[in-house]
mmCIF file of C-alpha atoms in Angstrom:
data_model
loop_
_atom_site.group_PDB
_atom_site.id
_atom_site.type_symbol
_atom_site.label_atom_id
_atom_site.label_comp_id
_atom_site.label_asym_id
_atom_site.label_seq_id
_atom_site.Cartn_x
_atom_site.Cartn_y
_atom_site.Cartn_z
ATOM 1 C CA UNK A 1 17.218 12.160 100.677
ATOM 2 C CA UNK A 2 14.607 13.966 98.472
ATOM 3 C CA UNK A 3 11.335 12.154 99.234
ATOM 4 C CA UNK A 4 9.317 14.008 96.153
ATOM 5 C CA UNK A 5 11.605 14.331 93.232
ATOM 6 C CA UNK A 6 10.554 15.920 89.221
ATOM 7 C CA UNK A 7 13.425 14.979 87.418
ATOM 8 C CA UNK A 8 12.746 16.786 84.666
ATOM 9 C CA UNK A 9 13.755 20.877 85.482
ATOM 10 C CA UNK A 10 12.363 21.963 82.164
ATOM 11 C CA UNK A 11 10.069 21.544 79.618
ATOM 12 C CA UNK A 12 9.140 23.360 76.181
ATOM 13 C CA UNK A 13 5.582 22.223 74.242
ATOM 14 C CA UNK A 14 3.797 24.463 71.789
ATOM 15 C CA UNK A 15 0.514 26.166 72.030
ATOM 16 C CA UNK A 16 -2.654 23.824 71.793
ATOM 17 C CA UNK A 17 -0.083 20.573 72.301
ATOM 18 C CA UNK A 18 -0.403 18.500 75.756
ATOM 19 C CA UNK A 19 2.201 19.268 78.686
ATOM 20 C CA UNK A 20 2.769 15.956 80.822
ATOM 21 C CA UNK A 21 4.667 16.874 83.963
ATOM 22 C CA UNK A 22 6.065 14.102 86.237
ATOM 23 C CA UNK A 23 6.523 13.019 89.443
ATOM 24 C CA UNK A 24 7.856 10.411 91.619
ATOM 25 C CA UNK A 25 7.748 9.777 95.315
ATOM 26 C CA UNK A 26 9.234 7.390 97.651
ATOM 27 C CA UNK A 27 7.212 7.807 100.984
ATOM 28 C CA UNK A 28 4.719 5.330 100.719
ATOM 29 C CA UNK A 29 3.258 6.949 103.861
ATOM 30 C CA UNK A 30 2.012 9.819 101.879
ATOM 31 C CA UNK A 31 -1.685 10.191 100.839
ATOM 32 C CA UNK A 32 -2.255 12.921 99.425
ATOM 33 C CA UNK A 33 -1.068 14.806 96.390
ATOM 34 C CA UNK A 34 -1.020 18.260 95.112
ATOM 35 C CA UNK A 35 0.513 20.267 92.129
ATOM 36 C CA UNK A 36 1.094 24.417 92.530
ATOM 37 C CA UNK A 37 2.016 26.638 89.915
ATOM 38 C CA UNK A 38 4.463 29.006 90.281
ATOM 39 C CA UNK A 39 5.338 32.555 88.579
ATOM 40 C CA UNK A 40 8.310 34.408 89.272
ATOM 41 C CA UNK A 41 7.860 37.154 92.663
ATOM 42 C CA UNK A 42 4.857 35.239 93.025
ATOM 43 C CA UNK A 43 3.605 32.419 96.003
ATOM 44 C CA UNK A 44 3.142 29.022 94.375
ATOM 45 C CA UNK A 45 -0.709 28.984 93.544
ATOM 46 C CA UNK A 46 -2.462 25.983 94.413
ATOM 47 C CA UNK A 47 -3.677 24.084 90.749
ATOM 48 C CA UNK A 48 -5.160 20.375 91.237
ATOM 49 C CA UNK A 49 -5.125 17.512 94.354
ATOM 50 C CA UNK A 50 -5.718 13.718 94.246
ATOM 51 C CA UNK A 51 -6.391 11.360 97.020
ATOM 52 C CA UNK A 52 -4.464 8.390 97.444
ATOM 53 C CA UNK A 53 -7.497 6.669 97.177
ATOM 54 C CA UNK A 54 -8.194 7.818 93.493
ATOM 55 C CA UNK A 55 -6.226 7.481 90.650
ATOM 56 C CA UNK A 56 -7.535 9.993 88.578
ATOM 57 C CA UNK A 57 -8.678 13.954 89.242
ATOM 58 C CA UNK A 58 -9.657 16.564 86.792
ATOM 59 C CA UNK A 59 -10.428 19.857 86.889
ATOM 60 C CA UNK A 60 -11.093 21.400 83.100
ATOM 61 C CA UNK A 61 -8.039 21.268 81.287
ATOM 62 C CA UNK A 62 -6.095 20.054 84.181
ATOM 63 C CA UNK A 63 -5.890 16.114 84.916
ATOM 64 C CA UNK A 64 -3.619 14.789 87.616
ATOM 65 C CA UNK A 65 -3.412 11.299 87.683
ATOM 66 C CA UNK A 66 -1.483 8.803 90.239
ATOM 67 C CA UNK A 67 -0.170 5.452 90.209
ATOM 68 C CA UNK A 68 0.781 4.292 93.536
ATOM 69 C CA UNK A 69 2.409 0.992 93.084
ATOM 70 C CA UNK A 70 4.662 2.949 90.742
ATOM 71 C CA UNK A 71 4.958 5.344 93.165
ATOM 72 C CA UNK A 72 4.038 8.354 90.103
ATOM 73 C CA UNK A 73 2.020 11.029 89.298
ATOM 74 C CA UNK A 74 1.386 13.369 86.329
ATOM 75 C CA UNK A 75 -0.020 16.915 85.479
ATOM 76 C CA UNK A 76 -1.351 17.125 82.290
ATOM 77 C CA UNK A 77 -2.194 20.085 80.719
ATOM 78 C CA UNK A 78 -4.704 20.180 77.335
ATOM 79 C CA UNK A 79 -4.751 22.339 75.186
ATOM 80 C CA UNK A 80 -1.419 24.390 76.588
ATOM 81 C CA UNK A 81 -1.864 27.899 76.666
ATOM 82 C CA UNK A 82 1.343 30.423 76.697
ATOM 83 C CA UNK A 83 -0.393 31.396 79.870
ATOM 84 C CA UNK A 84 0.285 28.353 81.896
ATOM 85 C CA UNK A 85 4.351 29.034 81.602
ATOM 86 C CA UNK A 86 5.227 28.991 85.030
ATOM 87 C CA UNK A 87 7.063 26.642 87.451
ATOM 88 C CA UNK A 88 4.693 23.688 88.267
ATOM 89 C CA UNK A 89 5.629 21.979 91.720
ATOM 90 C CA UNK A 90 4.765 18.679 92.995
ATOM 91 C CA UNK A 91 3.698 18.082 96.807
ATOM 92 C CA UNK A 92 3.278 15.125 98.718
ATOM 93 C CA UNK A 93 0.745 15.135 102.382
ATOM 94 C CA UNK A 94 0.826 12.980 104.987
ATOM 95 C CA UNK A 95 -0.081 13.655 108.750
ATOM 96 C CA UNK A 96 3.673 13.909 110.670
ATOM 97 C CA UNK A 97 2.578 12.395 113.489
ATOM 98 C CA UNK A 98 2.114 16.316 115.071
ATOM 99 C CA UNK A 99 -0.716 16.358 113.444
ATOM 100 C CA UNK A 100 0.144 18.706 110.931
ATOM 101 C CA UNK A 101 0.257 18.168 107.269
ATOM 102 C CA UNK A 102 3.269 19.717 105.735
ATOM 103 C CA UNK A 103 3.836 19.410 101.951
ATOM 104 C CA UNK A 104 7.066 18.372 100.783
ATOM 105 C CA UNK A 105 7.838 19.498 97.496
ATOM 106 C CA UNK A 106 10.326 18.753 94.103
ATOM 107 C CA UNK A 107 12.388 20.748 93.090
ATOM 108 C CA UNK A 108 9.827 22.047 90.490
ATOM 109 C CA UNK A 109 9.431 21.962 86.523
ATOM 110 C CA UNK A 110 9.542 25.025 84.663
ATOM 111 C CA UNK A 111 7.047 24.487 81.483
ATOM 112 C CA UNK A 112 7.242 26.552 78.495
ATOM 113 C CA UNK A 113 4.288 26.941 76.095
ATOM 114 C CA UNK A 114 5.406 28.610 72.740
ATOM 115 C CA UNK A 115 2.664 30.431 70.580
ATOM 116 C CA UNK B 1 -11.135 38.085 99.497
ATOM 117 C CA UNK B 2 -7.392 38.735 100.753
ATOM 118 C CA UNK B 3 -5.415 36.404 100.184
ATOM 119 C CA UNK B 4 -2.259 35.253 102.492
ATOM 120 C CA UNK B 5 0.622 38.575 102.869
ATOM 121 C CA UNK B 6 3.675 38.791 104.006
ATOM 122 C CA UNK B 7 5.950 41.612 104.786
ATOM 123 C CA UNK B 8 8.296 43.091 103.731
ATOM 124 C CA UNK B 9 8.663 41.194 100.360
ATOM 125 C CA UNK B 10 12.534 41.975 100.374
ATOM 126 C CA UNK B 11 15.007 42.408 103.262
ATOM 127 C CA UNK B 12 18.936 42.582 102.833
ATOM 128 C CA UNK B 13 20.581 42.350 105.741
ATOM 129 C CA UNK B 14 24.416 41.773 106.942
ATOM 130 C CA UNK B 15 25.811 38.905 108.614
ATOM 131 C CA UNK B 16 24.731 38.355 111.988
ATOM 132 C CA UNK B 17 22.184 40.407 112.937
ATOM 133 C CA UNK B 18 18.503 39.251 113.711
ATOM 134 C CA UNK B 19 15.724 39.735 111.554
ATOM 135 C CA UNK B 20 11.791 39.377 111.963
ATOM 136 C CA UNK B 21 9.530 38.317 109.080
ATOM 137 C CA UNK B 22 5.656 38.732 108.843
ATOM 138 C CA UNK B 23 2.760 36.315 108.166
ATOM 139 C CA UNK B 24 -0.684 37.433 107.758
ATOM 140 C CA UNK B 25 -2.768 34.562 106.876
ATOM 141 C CA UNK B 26 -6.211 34.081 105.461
ATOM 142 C CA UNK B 27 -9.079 34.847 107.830
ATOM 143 C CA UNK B 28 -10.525 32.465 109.150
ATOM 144 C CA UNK B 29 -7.535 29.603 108.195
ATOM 145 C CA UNK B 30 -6.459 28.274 111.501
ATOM 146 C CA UNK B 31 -3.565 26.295 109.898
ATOM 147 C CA UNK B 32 -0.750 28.577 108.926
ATOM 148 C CA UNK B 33 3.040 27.013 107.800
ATOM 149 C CA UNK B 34 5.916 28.721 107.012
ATOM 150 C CA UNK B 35 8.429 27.464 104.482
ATOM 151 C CA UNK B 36 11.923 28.220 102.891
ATOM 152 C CA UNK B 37 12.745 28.000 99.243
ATOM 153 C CA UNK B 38 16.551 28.264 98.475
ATOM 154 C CA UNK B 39 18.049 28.770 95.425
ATOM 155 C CA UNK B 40 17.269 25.906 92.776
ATOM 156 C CA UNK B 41 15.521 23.943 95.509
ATOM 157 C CA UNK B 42 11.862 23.012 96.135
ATOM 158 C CA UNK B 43 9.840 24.330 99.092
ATOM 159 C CA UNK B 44 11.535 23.314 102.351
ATOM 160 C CA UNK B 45 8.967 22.933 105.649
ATOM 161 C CA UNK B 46 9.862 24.699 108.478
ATOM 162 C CA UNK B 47 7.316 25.012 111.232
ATOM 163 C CA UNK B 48 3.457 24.374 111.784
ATOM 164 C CA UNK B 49 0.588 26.464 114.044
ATOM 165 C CA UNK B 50 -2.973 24.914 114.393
ATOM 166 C CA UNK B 51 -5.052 26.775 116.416
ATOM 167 C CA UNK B 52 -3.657 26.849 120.404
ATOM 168 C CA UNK B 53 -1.856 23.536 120.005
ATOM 169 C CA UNK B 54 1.579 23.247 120.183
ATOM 170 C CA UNK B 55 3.605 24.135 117.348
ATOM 171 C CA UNK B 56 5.116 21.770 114.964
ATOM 172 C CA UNK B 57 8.768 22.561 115.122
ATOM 173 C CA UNK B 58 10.069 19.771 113.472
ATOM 174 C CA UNK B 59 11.386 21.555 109.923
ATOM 175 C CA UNK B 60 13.245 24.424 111.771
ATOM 176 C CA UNK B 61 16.781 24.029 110.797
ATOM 177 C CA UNK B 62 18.879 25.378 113.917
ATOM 178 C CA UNK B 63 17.851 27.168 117.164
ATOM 179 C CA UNK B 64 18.586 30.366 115.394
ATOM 180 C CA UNK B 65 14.941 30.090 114.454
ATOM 181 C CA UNK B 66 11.579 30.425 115.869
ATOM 182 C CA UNK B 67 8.410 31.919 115.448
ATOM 183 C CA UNK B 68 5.413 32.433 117.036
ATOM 184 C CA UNK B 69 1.982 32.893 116.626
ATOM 185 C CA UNK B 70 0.023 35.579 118.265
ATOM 186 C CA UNK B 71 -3.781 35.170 118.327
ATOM 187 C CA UNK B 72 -4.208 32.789 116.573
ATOM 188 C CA UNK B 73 -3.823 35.061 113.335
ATOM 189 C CA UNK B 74 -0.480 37.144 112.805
ATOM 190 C CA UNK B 75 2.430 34.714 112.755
ATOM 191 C CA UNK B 76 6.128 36.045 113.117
ATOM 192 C CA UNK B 77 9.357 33.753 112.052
ATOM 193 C CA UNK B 78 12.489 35.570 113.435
ATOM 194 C CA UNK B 79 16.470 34.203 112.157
ATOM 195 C CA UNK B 80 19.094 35.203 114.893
ATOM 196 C CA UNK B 81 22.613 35.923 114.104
ATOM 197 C CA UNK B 82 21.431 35.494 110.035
ATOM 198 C CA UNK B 83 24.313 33.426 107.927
ATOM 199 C CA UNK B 84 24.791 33.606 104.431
ATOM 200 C CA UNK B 85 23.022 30.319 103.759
ATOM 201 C CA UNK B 86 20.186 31.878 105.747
ATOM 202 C CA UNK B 87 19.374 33.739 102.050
ATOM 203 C CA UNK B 88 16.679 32.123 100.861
ATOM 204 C CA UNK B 89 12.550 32.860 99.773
ATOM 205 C CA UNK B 90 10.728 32.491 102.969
ATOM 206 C CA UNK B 91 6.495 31.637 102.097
ATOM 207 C CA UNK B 92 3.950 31.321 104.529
ATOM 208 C CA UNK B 93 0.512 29.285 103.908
ATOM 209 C CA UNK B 94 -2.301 28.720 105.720
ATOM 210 C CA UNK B 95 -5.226 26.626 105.192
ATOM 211 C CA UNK B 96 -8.632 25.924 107.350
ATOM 212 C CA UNK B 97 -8.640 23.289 109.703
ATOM 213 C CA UNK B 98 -8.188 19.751 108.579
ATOM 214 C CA UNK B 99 -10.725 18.852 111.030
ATOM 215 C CA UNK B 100 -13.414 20.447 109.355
ATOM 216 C CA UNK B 101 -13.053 17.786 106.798
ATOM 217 C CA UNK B 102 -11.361 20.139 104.565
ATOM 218 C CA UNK B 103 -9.014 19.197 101.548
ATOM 219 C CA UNK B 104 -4.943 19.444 102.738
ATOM 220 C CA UNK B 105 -4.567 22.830 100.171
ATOM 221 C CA UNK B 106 -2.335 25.544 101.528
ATOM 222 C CA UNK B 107 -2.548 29.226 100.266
ATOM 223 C CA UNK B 108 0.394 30.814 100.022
ATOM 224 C CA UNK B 109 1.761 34.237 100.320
ATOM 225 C CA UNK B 110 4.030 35.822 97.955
ATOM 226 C CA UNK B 111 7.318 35.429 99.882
ATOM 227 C CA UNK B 112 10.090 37.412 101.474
ATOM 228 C CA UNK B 113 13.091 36.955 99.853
ATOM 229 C CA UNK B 114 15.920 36.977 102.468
ATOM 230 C CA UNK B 115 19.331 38.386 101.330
ATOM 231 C CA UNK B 116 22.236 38.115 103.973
ATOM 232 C CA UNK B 117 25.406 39.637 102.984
#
């Protein structure tokens, strides 16, 4: 059962428009959020992270925000550059009892930002 | 400063026979994971080092797999009598220790992609 799902594989937006990537969850044991950005041969990069206890992060053109009654979170992206085309990836934290954190991740979103 | 590598970045090998991939994580990050991505999937865990504490085994999917951790640094995953659905892009990521109050990002190398054939 996929515990972090983006149900959305795709996505096309033009230059200078806003991107709005989503995300839904059904751990409620998580508590902690994170979005990478992937380009092809590459490692997913790490982007933006919320706390559970916020409901709002930004970092310049990048705002995540989270909604945990609804059990969602978004990536938005203003203005979109062709430059952020990539495969954006949602992860979900949350200590397994080993004491390690592992991310589970969707299945990704691949964004496309035409000039 | 270097960031997380892993060799090699390819490896095609046949059916059954044992292969060893390499971690080198950030210095200094005491955390280091290693994870699988298959085809059209996300990022699946596999296994967990901290420090000298015992590893987090938990995501490994059969006892064809381990990996170890030698020093603290250097971290080796090795598949055993590799199947086909053993082809996948294997990432490692490390981070600094969550008990220095640090945020939960991981840094993540740039993969070996597995082929078995």
């Amino acid at each position: 059962d996929q515990q972090v799902k983006q149900n959305s594989p795709s996505l096309s937006v033009q230059e200078g428009r806003i991107s709005i990537l989503n995300c839904d969850y059904t751990n409620s044991m998580f508590d902690y959020f994170l979005w990478y950005k992937k380009y092809p041969a590459e490692g997913p990069t790490f982007l933006i992270s919320i706390s559970s206890i916020k409901d709002k992060n930004e970092d310049g053109r990048f705002t995540v925000f989270l909604n945990k009654s609804a059990k969602h979170l978004s990536l938005h992206i203003v203005p979109s550059q062709p430059g952020d085309s990539a495969v954006y990836f949602c992860a979900a934290s949350a200590d397994s009892g080993a004491g390690s954190y592992q991310l589970t991740f969707g299945k990704g979103t691949k964004l496309s930002v035409i000039p | 400063g270097a960031g997380v590598s892993q060799s090699p970045s390819n490896k095609v090998t046949e059916k059954g026979k044992d292969v060893e991939l390499r971690c080198d994580p950030i210095s200094g990050h005491t955390a280091l994971y290693w994870y699988r991505q298959s085809l059209g999937q996300g990022l699946e865990f596999l296994i967990y080092f901290q420090g000298n504490s015992a590893p987090d085994k938990s995501g490994l999917p059969s006892d064809r797999f381990s990996a170890e951790r030698t020093g603290g640094s250097v971290s080796t995953l090795t598949i055993q009598r590799t199947q086909q659905e053993d082809s996948a892009v294997y990432l490692c990521a490390s981070s600094r220790s969550l008990l220095a109050g640090s945020s939960y990002e991981q840094y993540f190398g740039p993969g070996t992609r597995l082929t078995v054939t």
